[in-house]
mmCIF file of C-alpha atoms in Angstrom:
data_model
loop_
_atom_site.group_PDB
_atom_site.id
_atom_site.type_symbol
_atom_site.label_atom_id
_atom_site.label_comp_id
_atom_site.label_asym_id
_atom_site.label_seq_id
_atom_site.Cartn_x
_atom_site.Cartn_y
_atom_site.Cartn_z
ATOM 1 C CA UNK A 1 34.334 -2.945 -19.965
ATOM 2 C CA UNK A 2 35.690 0.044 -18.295
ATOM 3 C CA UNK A 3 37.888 1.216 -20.829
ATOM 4 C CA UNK A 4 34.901 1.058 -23.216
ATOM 5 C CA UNK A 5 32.529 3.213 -21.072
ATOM 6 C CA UNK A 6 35.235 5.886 -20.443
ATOM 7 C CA UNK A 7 36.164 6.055 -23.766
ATOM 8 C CA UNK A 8 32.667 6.856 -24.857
ATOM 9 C CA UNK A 9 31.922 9.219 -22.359
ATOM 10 C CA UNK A 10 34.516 11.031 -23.368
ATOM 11 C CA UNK A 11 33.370 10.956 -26.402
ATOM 12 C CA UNK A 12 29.593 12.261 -25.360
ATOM 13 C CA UNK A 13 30.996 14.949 -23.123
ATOM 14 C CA UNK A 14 33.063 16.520 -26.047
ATOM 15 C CA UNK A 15 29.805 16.431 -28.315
ATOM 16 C CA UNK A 16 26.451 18.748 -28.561
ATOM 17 C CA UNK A 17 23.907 16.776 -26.266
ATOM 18 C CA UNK A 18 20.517 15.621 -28.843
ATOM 19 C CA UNK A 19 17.644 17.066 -28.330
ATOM 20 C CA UNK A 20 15.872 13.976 -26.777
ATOM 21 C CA UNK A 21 12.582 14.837 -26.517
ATOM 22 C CA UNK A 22 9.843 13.131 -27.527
ATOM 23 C CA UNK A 23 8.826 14.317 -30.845
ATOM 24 C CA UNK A 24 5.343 12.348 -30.737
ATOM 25 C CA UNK A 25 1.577 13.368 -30.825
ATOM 26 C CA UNK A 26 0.845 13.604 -27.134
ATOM 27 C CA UNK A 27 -1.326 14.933 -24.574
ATOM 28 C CA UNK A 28 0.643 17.319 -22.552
ATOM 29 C CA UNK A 29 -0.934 17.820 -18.798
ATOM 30 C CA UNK A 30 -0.923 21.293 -17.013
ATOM 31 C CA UNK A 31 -0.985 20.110 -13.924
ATOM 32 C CA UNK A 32 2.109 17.550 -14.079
ATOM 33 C CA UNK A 33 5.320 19.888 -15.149
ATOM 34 C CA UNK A 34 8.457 19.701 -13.790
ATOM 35 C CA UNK A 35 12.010 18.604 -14.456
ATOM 36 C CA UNK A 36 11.589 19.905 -18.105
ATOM 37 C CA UNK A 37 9.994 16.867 -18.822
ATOM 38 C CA UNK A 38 5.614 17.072 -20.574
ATOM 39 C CA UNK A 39 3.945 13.659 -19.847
ATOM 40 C CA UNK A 40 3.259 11.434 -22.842
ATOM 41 C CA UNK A 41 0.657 8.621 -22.916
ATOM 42 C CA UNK A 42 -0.518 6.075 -25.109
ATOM 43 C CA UNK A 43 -3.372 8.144 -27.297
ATOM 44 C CA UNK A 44 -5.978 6.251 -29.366
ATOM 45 C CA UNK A 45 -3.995 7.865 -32.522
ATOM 46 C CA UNK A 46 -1.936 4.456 -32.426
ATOM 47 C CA UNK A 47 -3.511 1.299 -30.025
ATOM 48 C CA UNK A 48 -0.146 0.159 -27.880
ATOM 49 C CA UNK A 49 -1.858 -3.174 -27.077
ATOM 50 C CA UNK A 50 -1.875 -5.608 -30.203
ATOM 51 C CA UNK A 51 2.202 -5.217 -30.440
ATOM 52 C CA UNK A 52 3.112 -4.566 -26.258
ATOM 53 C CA UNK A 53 0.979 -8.168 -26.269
ATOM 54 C CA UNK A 54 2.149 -9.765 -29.123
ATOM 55 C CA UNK A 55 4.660 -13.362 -28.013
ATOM 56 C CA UNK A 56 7.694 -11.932 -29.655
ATOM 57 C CA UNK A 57 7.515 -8.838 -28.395
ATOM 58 C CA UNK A 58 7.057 -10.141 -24.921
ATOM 59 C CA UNK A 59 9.786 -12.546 -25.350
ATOM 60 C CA UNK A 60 12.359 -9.632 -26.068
ATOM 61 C CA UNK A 61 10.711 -7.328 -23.077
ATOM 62 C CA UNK A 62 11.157 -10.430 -20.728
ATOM 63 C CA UNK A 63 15.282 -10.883 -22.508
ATOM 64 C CA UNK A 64 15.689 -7.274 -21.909
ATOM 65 C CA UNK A 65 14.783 -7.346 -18.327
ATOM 66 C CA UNK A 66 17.673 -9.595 -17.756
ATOM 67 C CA UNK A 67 16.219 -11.981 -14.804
ATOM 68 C CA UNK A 68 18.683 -11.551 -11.433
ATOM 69 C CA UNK A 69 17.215 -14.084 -8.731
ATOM 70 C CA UNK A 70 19.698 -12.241 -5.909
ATOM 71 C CA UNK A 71 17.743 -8.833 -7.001
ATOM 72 C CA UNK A 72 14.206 -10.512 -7.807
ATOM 73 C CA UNK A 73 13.867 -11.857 -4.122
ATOM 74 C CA UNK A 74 16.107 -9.197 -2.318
ATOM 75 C CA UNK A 75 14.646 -7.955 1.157
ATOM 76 C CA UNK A 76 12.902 -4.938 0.616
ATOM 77 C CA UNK A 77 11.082 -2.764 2.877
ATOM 78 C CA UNK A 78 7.668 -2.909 2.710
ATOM 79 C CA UNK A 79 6.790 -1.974 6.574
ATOM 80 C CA UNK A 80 7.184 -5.331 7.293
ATOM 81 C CA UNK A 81 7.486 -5.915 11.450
ATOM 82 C CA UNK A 82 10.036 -8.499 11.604
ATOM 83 C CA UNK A 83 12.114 -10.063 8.892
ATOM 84 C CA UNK A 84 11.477 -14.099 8.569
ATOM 85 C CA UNK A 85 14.846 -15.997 9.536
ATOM 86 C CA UNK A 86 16.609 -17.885 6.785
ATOM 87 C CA UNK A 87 15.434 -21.226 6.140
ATOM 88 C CA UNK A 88 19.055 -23.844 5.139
ATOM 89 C CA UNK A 89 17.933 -27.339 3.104
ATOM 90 C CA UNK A 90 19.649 -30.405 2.283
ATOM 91 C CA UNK A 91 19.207 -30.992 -1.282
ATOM 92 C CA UNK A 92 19.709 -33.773 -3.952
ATOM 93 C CA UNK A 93 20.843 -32.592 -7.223
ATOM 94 C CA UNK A 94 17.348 -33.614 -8.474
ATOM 95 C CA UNK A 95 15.455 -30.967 -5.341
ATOM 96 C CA UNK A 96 18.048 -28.664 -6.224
ATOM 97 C CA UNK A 97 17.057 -28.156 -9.633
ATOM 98 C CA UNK A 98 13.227 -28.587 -8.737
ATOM 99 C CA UNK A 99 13.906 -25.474 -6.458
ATOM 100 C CA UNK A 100 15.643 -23.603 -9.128
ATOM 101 C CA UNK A 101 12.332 -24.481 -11.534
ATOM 102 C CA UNK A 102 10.083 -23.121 -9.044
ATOM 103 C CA UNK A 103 11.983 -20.007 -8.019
ATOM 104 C CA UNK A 104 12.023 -19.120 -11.668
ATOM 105 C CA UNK A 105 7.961 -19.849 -11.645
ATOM 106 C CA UNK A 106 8.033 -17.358 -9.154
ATOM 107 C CA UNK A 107 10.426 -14.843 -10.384
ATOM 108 C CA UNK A 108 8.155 -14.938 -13.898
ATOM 109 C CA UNK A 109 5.050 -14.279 -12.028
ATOM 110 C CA UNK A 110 6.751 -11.494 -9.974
ATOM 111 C CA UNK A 111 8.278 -9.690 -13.139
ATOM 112 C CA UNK A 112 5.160 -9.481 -15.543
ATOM 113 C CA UNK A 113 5.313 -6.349 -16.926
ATOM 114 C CA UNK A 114 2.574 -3.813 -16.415
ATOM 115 C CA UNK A 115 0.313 -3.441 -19.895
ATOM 116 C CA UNK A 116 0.988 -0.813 -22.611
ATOM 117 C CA UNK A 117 -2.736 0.470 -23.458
ATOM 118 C CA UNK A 118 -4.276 3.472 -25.094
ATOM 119 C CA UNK A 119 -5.365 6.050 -22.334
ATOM 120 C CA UNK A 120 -9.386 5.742 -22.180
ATOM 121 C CA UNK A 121 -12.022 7.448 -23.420
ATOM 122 C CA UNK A 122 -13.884 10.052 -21.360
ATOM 123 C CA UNK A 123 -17.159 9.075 -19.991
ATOM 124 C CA UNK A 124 -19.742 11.395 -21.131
ATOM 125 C CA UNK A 125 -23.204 9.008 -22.280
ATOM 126 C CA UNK A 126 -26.296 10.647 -21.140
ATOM 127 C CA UNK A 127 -28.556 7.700 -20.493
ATOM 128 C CA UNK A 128 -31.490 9.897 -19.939
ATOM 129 C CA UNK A 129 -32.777 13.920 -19.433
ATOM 130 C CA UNK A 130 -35.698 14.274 -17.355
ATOM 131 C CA UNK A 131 -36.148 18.629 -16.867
ATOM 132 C CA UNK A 132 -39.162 18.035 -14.119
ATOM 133 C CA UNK A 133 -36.857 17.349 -11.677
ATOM 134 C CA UNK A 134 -34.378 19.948 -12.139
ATOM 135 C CA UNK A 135 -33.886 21.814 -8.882
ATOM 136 C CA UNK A 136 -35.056 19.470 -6.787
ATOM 137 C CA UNK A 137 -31.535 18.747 -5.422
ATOM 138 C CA UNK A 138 -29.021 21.405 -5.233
ATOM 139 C CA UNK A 139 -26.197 18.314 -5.239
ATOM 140 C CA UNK A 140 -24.862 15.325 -7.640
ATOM 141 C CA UNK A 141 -26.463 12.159 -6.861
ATOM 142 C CA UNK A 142 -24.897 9.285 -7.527
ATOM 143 C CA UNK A 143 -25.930 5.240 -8.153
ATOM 144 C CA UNK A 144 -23.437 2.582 -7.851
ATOM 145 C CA UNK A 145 -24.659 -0.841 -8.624
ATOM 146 C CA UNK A 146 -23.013 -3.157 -5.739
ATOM 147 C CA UNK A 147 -23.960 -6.352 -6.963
ATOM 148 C CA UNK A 148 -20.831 -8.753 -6.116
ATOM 149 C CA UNK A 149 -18.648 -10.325 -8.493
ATOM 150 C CA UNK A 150 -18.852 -7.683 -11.453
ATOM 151 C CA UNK A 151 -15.564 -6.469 -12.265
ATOM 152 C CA UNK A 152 -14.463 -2.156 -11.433
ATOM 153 C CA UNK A 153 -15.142 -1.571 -15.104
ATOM 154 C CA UNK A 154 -18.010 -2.932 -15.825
ATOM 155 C CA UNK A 155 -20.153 -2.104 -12.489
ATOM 156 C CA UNK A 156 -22.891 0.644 -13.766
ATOM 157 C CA UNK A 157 -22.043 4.110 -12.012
ATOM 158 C CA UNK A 158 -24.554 6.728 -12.791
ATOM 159 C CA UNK A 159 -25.023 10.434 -11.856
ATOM 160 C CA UNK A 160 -28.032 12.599 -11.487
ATOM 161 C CA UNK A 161 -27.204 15.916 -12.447
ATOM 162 C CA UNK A 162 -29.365 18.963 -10.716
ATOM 163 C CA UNK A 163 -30.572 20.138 -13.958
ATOM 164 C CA UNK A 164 -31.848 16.503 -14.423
ATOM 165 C CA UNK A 165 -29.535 14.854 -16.721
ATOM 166 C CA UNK A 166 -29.264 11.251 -15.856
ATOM 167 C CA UNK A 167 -25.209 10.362 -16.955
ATOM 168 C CA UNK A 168 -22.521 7.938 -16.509
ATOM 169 C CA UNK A 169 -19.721 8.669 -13.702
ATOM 170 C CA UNK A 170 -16.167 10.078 -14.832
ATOM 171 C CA UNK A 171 -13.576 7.779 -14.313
ATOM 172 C CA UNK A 172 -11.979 9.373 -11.190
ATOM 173 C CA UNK A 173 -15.746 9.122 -9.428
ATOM 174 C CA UNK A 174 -16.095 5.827 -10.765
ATOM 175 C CA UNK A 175 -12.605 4.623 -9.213
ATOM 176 C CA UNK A 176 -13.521 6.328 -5.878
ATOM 177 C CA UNK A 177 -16.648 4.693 -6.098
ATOM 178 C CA UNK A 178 -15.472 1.303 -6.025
ATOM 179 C CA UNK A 179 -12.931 2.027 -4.004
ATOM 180 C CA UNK A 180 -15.577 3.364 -1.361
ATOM 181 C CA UNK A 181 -17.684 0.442 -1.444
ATOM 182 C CA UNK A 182 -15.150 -2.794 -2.968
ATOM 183 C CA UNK A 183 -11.852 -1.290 -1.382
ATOM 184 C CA UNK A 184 -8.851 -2.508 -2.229
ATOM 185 C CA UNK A 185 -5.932 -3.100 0.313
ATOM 186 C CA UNK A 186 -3.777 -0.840 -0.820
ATOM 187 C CA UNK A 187 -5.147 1.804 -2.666
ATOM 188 C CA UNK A 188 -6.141 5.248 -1.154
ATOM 189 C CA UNK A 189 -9.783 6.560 -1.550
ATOM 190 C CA UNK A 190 -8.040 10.011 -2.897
ATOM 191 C CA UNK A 191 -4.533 10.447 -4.917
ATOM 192 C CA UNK A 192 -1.862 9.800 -2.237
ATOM 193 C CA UNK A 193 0.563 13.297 -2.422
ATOM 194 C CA UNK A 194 3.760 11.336 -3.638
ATOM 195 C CA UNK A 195 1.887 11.750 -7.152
ATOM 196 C CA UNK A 196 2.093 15.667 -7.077
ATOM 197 C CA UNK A 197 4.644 17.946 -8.533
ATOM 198 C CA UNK A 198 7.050 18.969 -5.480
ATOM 199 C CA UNK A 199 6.651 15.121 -3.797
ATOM 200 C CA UNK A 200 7.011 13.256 -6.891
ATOM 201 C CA UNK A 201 10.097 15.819 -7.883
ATOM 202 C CA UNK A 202 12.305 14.615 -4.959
ATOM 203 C CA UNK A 203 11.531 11.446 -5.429
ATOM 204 C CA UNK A 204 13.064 11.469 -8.875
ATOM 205 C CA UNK A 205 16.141 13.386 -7.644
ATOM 206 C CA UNK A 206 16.706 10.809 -5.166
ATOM 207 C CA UNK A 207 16.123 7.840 -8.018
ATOM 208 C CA UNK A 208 13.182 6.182 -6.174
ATOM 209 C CA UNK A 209 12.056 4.780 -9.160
ATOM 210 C CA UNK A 210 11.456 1.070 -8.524
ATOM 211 C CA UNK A 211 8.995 2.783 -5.437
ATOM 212 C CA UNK A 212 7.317 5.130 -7.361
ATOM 213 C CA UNK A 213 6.162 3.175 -10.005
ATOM 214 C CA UNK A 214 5.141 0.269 -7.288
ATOM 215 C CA UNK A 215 3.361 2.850 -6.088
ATOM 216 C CA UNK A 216 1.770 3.983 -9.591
ATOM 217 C CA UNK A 217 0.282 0.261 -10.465
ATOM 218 C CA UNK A 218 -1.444 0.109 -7.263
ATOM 219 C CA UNK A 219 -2.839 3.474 -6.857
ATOM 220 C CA UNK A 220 -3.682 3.354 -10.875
ATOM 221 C CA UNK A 221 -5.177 1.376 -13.779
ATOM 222 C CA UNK A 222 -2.403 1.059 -16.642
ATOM 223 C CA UNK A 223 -5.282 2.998 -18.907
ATOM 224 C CA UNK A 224 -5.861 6.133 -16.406
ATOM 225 C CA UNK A 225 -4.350 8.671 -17.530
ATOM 226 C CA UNK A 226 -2.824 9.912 -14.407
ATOM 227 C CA UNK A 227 -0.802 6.676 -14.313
ATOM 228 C CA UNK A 228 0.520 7.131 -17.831
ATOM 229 C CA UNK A 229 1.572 10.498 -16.915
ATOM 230 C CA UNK A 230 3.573 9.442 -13.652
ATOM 231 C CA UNK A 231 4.949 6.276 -15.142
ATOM 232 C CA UNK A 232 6.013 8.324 -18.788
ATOM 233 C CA UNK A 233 8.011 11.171 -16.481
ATOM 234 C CA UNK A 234 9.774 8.705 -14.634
ATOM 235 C CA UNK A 235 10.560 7.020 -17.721
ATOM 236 C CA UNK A 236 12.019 9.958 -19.572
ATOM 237 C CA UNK A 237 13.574 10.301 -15.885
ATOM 238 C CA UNK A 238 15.571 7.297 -15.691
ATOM 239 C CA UNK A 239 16.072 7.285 -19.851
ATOM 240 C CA UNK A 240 18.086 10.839 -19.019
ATOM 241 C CA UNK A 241 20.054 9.764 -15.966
ATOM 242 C CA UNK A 242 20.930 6.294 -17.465
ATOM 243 C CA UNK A 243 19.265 4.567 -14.325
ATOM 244 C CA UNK A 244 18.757 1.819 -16.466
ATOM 245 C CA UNK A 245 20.320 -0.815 -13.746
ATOM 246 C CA UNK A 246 18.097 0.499 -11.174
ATOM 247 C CA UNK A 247 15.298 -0.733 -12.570
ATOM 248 C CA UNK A 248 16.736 -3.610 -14.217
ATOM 249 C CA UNK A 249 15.893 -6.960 -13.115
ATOM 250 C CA UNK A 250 12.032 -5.657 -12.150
ATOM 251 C CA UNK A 251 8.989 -5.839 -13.749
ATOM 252 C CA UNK A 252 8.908 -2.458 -14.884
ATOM 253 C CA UNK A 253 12.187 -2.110 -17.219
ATOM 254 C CA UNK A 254 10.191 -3.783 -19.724
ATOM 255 C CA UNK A 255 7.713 -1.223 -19.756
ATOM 256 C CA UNK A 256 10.369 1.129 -19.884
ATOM 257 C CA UNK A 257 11.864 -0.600 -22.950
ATOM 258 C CA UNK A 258 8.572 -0.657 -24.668
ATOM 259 C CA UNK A 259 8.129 3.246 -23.797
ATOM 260 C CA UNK A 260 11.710 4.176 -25.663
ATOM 261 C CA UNK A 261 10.918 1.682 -28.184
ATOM 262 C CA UNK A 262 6.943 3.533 -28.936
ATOM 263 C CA UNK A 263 8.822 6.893 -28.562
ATOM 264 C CA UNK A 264 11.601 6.240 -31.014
ATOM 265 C CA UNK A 265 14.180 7.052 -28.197
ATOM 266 C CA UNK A 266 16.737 4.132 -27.933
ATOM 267 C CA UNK A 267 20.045 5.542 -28.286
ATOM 268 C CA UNK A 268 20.598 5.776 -24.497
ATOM 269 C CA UNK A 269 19.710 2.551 -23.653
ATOM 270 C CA UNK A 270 21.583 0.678 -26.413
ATOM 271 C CA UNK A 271 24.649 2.573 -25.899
ATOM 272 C CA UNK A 272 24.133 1.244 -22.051
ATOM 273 C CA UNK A 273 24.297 -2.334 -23.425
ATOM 274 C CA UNK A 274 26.970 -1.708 -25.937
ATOM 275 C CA UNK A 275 29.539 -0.347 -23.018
ATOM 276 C CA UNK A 276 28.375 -3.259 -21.092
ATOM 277 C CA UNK A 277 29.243 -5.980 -23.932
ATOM 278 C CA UNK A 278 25.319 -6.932 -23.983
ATOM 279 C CA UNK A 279 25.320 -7.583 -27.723
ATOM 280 C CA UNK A 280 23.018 -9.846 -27.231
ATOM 281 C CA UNK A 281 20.774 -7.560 -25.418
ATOM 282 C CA UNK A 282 21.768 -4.924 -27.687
ATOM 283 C CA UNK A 283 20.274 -6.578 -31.104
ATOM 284 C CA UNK A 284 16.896 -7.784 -28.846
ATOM 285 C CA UNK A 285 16.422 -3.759 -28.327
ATOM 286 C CA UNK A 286 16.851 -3.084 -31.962
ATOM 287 C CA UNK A 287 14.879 -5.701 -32.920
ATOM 288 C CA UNK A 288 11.712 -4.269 -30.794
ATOM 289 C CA UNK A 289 11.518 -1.134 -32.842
ATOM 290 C CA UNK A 290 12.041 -2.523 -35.831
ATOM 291 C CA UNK A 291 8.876 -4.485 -34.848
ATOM 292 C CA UNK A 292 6.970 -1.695 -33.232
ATOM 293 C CA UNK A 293 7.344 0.764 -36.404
ATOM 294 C CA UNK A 294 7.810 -1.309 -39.246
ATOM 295 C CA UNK A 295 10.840 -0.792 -40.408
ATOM 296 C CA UNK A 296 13.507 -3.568 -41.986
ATOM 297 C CA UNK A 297 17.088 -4.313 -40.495
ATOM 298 C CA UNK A 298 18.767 -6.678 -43.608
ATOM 299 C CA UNK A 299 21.802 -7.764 -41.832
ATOM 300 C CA UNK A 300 22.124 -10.881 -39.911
ATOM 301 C CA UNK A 301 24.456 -10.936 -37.361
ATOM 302 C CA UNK A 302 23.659 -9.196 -33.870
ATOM 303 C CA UNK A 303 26.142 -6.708 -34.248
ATOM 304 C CA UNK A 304 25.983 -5.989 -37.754
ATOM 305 C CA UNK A 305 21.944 -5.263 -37.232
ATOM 306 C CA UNK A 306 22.898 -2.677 -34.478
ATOM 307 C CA UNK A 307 25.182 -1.018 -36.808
ATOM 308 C CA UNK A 308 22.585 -0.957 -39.565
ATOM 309 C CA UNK A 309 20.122 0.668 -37.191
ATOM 310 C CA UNK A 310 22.829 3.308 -35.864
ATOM 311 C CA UNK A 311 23.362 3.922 -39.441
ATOM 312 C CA UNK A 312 19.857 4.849 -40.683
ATOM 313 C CA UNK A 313 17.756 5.605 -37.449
ATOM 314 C CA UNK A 314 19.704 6.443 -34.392
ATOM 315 C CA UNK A 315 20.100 10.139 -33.695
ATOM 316 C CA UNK A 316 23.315 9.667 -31.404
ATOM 317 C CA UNK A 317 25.346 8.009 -34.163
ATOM 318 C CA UNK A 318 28.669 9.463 -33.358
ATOM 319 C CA UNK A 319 28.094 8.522 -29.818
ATOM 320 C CA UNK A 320 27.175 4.934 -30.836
ATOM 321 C CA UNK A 321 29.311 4.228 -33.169
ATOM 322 C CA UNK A 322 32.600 5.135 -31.183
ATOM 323 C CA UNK A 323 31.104 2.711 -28.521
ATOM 324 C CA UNK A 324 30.887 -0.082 -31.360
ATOM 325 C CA UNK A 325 34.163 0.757 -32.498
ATOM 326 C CA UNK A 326 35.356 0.236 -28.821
ATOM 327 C CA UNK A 327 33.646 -3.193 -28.351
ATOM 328 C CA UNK A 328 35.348 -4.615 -31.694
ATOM 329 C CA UNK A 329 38.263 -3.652 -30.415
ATOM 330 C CA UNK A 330 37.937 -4.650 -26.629
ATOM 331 C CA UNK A 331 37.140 -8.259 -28.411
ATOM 332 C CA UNK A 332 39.743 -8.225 -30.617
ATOM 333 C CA UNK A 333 42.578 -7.926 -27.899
ATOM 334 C CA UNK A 334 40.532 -10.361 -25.598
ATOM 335 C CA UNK A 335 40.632 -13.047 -28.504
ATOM 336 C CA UNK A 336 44.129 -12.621 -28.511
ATOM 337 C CA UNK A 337 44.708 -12.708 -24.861
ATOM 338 C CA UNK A 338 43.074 -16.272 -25.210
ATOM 339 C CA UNK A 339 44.978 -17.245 -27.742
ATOM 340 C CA UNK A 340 48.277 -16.096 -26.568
ATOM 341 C CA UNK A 341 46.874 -18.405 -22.732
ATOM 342 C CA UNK A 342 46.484 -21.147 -25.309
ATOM 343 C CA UNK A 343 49.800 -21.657 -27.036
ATOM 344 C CA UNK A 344 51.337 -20.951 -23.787
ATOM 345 C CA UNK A 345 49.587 -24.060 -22.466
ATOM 346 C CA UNK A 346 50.357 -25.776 -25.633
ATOM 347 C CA UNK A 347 46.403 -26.221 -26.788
ATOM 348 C CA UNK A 348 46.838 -26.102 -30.635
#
């Protein structure tokens, strides 16, 4: 497995580097620039939702994310005062494998993988203009209904304008709004500072990624936009630095799969699993974009399919196929290794 990695990055450090940016209708956000990298989000040009939510599609996402039990229930710190002691069972074989059942209930429950939706639509429905009482406030007033049990986005939010104008909230009044009066534990009434430029810049130098987008799906819904913006950076973020195992084995590398997949920008990721001998893994990428855009892979074998995709969509082929060319060989010498083991302990 070594051999293979250095022998394709030599390889990629002797070629041009691809332009990998994201050649894709998007909305690109003045506010959020840095590291050379323009925020992309899921616009209503193309709904995300029917294929992110279709059972195949989830099925490879969840294969992808490669489930580690040591990394899904690691200590972390989360302010915690005192770390719990560890607890030490006697087991029959028929506990121990009821435990392993229920730790993977609990690992599946911990990794589901924050939706892929379109970004929504601006609130702008006047519900009413009444010009007699312009000027008699000089402020915004606005109506939240409180009744309990109604979910964020359906609880009626309405402004009166001064000039009259009777309107629904925006979406960032709307989520301080409930907020201010159904507050969640922990979400901040106002955009916590992590999110801005500088913050959210050394954050990404230092490869918090698993923490900033933690952070993201509790401060954010997955259709605001400034969540899509965060979440897409950090994406193209970890896609550039190949900090693919960082994130690996947590709920979020299937959104990031699902993000190069929409965005046509596999190479990096697949070349991770070739060097790594994930074949398997390898052909379950290829297969979700084929299945995102359409497009037909003929051959059946797993490693025949990722050649076939190098071949007619990848945009790092040299880089690819050098690191195919490695793996055959790295397989070849290790089926020979066996057999040589064999005849030398006289297994026929």
């Amino acid at each position: 497995m070594a051999t293979l990695r250095y022998i394709t990055r030599q390889i990629l450090s002797n070629t041009i580097k691809a332009d990998n940016k994201l050649q894709v209708n998007n909305t690109r956000a003045v506010w959020l620039r840095y590291l050379n990298y323009s925020p992309i989000v899921y616009d209503e040009s193309r709904n995300p939702a029917p294929f992110f939510f279709d059972q195949r599609i989830q099925t490879l996402l969840k294969t992808l994310t490669r489930v580690d039990f040591a990394k899904v229930f690691r200590k972390r710190k989360l302010g915690a005062s005192k770390v719990s002691d560890p607890e030490y069972k006697f087991m029959t074989d028929e506990e121990l494998q009821e435990s392993i059942k229920k730790a993977a209930r609990r690992a599946n429950k911990l990794l589901q993988i924050p939706p892929a939706v379109s970004v929504h639509k601006p609130k702008d429905r006047i519900v009413a203009k009444d010009p007699a009482l312009q000027g008699l406030e000089s402020c915004r007033m606005v109506f939240t209904d409180i009744t309990f049990g109604l979910k964020d986005c359906d609880r009626l939010i309405v402004v009166r304008e001064p000039d009259g104008t009777l309107q629904e909230a925006e979406w960032e009044l709307r989520y301080r709004m409930n907020q201010l009066y159904f507050p969640r534990k922990t979400r901040s009434l106002r955009t916590p500072k992590m999110f801005e430029d500088a913050y959210l810049e050394t954050l990404l130098d230092r490869q918090e990624y698993e923490f900033i987008l933690d952070a993201a799906c509790v401060q954010f819904e997955p259709d605001d936009y400034k969540y899509q913006q965060v979440t897409s950076v950090t994406y193209q973020h970890i896609n550039d630095k190949n900090g693919f195992d960082i994130v690996r084995s947590t709920r979020h590398f299937g959104a990031l799969a699902f993000f190069l997949a929409w965005n046509k920008d596999i190479d990096n990721l697949l070349l991770d699993l070739i060097e790594s001998s994930r074949i398997d893994e390898g052909n379950c990428l290829v297969e979700l974009y084929c299945k995102i855009h359409g497009v037909p892979i003929e051959s059946s074998s797993e490693l025949e399919a990722i050649e076939e995709y190098i071949e007619k969509y990848s945009s790092k082929k040299s880089a690819l196929q050098l690191a195919v060319q490695a793996y055959k060989e790295l397989a070849k010498q290790n089926d020979e290794l066996k057999k040589g083991i064999e005849v030398a302990h006289g297994i026929s």
